[in-house]
PDB file of C-alpha atoms in Angstrom:
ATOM      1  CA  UNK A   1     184.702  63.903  82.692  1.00 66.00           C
ATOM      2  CA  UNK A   2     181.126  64.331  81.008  1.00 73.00           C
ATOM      3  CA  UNK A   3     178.020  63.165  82.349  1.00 71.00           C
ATOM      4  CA  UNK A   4     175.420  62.284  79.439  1.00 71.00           C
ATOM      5  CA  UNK A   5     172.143  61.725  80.673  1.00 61.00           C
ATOM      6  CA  UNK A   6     170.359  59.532  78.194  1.00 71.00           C
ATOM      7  CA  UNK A   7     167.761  60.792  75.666  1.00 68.00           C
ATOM      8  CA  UNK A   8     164.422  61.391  77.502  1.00 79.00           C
ATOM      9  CA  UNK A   9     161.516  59.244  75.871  1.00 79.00           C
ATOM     10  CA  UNK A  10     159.968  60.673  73.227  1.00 82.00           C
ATOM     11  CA  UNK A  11     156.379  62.294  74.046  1.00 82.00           C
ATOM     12  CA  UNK A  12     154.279  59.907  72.541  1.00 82.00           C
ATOM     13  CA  UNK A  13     156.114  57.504  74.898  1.00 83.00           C
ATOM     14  CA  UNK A  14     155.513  59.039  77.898  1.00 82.00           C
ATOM     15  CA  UNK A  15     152.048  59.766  76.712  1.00 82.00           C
ATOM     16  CA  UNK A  16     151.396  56.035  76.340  1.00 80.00           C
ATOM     17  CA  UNK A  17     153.212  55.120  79.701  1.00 83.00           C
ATOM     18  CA  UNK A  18     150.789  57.598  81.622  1.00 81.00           C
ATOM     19  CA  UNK A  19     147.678  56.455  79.602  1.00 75.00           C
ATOM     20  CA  UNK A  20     148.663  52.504  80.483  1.00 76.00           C
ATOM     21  CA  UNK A  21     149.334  53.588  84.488  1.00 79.00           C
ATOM     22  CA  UNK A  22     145.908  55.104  84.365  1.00 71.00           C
ATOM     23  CA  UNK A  23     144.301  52.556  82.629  1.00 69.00           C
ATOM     24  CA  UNK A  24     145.749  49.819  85.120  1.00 72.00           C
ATOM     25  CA  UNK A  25     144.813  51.917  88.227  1.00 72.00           C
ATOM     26  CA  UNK A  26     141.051  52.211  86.421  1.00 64.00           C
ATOM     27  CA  UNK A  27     140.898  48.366  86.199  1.00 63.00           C
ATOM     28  CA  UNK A  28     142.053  47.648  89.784  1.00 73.00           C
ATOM     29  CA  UNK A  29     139.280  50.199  91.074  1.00 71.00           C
ATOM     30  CA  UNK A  30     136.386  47.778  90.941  1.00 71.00           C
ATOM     31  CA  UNK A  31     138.751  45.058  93.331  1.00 75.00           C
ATOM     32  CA  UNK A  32     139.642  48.055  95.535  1.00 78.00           C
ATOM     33  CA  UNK A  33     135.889  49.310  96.268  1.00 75.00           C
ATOM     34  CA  UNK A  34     134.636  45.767  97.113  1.00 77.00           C
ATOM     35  CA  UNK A  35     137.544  44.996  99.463  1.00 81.00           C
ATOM     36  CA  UNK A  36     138.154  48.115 101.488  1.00 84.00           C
ATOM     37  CA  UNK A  37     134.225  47.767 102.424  1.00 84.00           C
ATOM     38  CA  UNK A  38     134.395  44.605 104.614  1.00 84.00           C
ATOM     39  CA  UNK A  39     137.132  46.219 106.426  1.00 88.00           C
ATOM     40  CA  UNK A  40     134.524  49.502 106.753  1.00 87.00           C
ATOM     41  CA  UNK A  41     131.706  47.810 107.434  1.00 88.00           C
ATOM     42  CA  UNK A  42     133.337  46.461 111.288  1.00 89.00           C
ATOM     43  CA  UNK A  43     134.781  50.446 111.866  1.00 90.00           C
ATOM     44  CA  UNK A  44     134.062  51.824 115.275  1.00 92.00           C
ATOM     45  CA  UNK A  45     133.486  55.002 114.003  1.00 89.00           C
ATOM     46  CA  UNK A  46     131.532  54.208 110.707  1.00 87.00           C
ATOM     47  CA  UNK A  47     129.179  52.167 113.191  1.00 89.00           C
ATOM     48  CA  UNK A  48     128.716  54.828 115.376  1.00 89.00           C
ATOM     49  CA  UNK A  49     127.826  57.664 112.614  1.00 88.00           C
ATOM     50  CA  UNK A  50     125.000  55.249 111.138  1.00 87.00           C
ATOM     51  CA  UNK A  51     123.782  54.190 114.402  1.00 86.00           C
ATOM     52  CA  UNK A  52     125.644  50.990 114.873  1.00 88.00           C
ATOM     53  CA  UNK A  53     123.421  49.390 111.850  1.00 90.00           C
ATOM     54  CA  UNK A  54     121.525  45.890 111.569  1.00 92.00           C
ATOM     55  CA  UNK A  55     123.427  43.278 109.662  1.00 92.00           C
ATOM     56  CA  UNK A  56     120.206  44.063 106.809  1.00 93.00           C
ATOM     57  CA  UNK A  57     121.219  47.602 106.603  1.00 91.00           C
ATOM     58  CA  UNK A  58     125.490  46.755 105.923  1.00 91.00           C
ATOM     59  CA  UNK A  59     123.642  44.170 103.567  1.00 92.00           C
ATOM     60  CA  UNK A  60     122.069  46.765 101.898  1.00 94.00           C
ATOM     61  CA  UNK A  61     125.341  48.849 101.847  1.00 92.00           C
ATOM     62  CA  UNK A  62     127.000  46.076 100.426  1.00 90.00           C
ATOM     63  CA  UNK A  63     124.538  45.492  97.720  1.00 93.00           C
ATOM     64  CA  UNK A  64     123.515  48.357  96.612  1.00 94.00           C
ATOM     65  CA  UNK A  65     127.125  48.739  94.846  1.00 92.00           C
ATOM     66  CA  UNK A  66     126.049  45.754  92.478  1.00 92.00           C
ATOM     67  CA  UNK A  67     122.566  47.229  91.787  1.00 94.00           C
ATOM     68  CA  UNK A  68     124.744  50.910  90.287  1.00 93.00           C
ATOM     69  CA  UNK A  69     126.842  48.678  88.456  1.00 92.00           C
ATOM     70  CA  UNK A  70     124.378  46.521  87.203  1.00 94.00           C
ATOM     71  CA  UNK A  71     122.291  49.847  86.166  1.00 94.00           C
ATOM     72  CA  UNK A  72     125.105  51.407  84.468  1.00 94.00           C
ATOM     73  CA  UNK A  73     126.172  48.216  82.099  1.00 91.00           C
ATOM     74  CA  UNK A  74     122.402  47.849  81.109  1.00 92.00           C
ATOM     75  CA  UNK A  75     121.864  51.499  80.810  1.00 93.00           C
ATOM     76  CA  UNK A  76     124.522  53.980  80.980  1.00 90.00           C
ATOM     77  CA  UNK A  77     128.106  52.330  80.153  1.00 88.00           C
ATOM     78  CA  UNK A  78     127.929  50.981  76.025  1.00 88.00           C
ATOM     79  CA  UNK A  79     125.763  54.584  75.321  1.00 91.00           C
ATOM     80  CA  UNK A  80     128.821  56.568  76.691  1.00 90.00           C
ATOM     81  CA  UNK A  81     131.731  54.903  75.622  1.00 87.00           C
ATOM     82  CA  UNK A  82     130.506  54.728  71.913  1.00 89.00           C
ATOM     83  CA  UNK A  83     129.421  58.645  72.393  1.00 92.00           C
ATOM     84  CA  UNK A  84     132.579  59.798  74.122  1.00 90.00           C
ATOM     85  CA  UNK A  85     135.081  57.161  72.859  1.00 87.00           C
ATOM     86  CA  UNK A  86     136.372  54.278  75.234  1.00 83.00           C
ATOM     87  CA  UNK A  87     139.069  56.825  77.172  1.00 82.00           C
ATOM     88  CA  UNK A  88     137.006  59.461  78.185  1.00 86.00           C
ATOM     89  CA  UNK A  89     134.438  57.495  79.105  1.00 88.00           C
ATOM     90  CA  UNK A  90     137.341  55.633  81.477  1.00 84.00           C
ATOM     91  CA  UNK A  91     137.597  59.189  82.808  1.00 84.00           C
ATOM     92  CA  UNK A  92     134.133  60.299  83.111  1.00 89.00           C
ATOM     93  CA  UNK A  93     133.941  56.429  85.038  1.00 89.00           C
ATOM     94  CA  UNK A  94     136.691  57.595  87.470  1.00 85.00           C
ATOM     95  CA  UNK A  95     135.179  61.063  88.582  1.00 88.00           C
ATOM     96  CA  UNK A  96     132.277  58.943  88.852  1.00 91.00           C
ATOM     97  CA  UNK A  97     133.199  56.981  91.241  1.00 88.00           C
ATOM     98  CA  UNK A  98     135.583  60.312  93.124  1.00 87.00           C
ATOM     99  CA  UNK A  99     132.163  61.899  93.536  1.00 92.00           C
ATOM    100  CA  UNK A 100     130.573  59.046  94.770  1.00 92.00           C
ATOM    101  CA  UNK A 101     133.472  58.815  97.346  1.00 88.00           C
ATOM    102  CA  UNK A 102     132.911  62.069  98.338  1.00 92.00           C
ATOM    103  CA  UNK A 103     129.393  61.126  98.907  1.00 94.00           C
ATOM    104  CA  UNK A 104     130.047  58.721 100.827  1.00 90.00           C
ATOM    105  CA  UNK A 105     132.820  60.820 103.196  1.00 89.00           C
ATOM    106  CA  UNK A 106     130.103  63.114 103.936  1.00 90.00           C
ATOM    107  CA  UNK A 107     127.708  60.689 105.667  1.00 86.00           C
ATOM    108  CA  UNK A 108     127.087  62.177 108.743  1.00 84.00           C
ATOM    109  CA  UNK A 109     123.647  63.144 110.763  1.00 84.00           C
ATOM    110  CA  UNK A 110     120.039  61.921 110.254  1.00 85.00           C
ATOM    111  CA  UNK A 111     121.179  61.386 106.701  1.00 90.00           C
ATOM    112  CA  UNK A 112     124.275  59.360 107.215  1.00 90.00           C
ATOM    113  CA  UNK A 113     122.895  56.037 105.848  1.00 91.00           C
ATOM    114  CA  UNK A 114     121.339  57.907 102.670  1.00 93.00           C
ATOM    115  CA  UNK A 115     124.532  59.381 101.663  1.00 94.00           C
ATOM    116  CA  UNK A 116     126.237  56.142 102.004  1.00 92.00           C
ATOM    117  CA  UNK A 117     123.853  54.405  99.688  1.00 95.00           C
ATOM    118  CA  UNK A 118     123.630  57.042  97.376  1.00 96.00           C
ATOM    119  CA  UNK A 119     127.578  57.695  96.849  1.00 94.00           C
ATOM    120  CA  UNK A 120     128.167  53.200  96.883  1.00 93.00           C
ATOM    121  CA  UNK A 121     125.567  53.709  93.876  1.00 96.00           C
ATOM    122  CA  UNK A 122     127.504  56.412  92.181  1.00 95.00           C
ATOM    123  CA  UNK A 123     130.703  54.688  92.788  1.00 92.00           C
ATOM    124  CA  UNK A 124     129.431  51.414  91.392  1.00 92.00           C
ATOM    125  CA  UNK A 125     128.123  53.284  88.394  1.00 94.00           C
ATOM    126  CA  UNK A 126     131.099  54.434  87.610  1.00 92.00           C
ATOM    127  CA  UNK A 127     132.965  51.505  87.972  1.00 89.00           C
ATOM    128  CA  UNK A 128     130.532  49.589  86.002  1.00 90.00           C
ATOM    129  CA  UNK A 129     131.531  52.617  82.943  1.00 91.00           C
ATOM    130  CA  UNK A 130     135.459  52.144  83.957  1.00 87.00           C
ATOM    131  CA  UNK A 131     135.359  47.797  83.861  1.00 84.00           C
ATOM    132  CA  UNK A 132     133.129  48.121  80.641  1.00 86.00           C
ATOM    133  CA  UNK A 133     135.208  51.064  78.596  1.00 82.00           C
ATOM    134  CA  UNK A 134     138.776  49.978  80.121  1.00 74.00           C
ATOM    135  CA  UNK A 135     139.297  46.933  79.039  1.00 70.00           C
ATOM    136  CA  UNK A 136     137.959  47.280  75.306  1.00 60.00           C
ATOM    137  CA  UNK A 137     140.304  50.540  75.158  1.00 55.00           C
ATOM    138  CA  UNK A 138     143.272  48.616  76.073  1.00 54.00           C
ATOM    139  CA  UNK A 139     142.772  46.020  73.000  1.00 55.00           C
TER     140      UNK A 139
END
């Protein structure tokens, strides 16, 4: 008896099947960085590193997402998607937003609540790029 394993897809197939996965993952991003925060914001640890912080200050955590979105539709998001084409800029969105996650794990010390705002601004930059170039690309 013969096994046949079916034809593999072609490579343009699998191409598009890995661009679509990474396109879906890029649109859920935005949901994913405004949920996991409440869930931060009442941590035990993440309290303790900034110095157990005012309800004002995990305001201005929160916020301060919105204002790096809000700054990269106005100012940074149409400019690099018509530059760099609607996928790349998708990509140059999503290291965007790794770096500002890696910003954000190294909050620790006297700076601890700097870094945080600084890598929630880079993170909502570059999920302002991602919600702005993703969807048009996947027209």
């Amino acid at each position: 008896m013969k096994l046949t394993l079916p034809n593999p897809l072609p490579k343009g197939t699998q191409r598009l099947y890995i661009l679509c996965t990474h396109l879906a993952i890029g649109a859920s991003l935005w949901g994913y960085n405004i949920g996991i925060l409440s869930s931060i914001l009442v941590h035990p640890g993440w309290r303790a590193v900034l110095g157990n912080p005012p309800p004002s200050t995990r305001g201005l955590v929160t916020g301060i997402y919105y204002l790096g979105t809000l700054m990269s539709y106005l100012l940074v998001a149409h400019p690099l998607a018509d530059y760099f084409g609607r996928r790349h800029a998708a990509g140059i969105g999503a290291l965007a937003i790794c770096v500002g996650s890696v910003v954000m794990a190294l909050a620790g010390g006297e700076e601890a609540l700097g870094f945080m705002l600084w890598g929630r601004v880079i993170c909502g930059m570059g999920v302002g790029v991602v919600s702005t170039s993703v969807p048009l690309y996947q027209r």
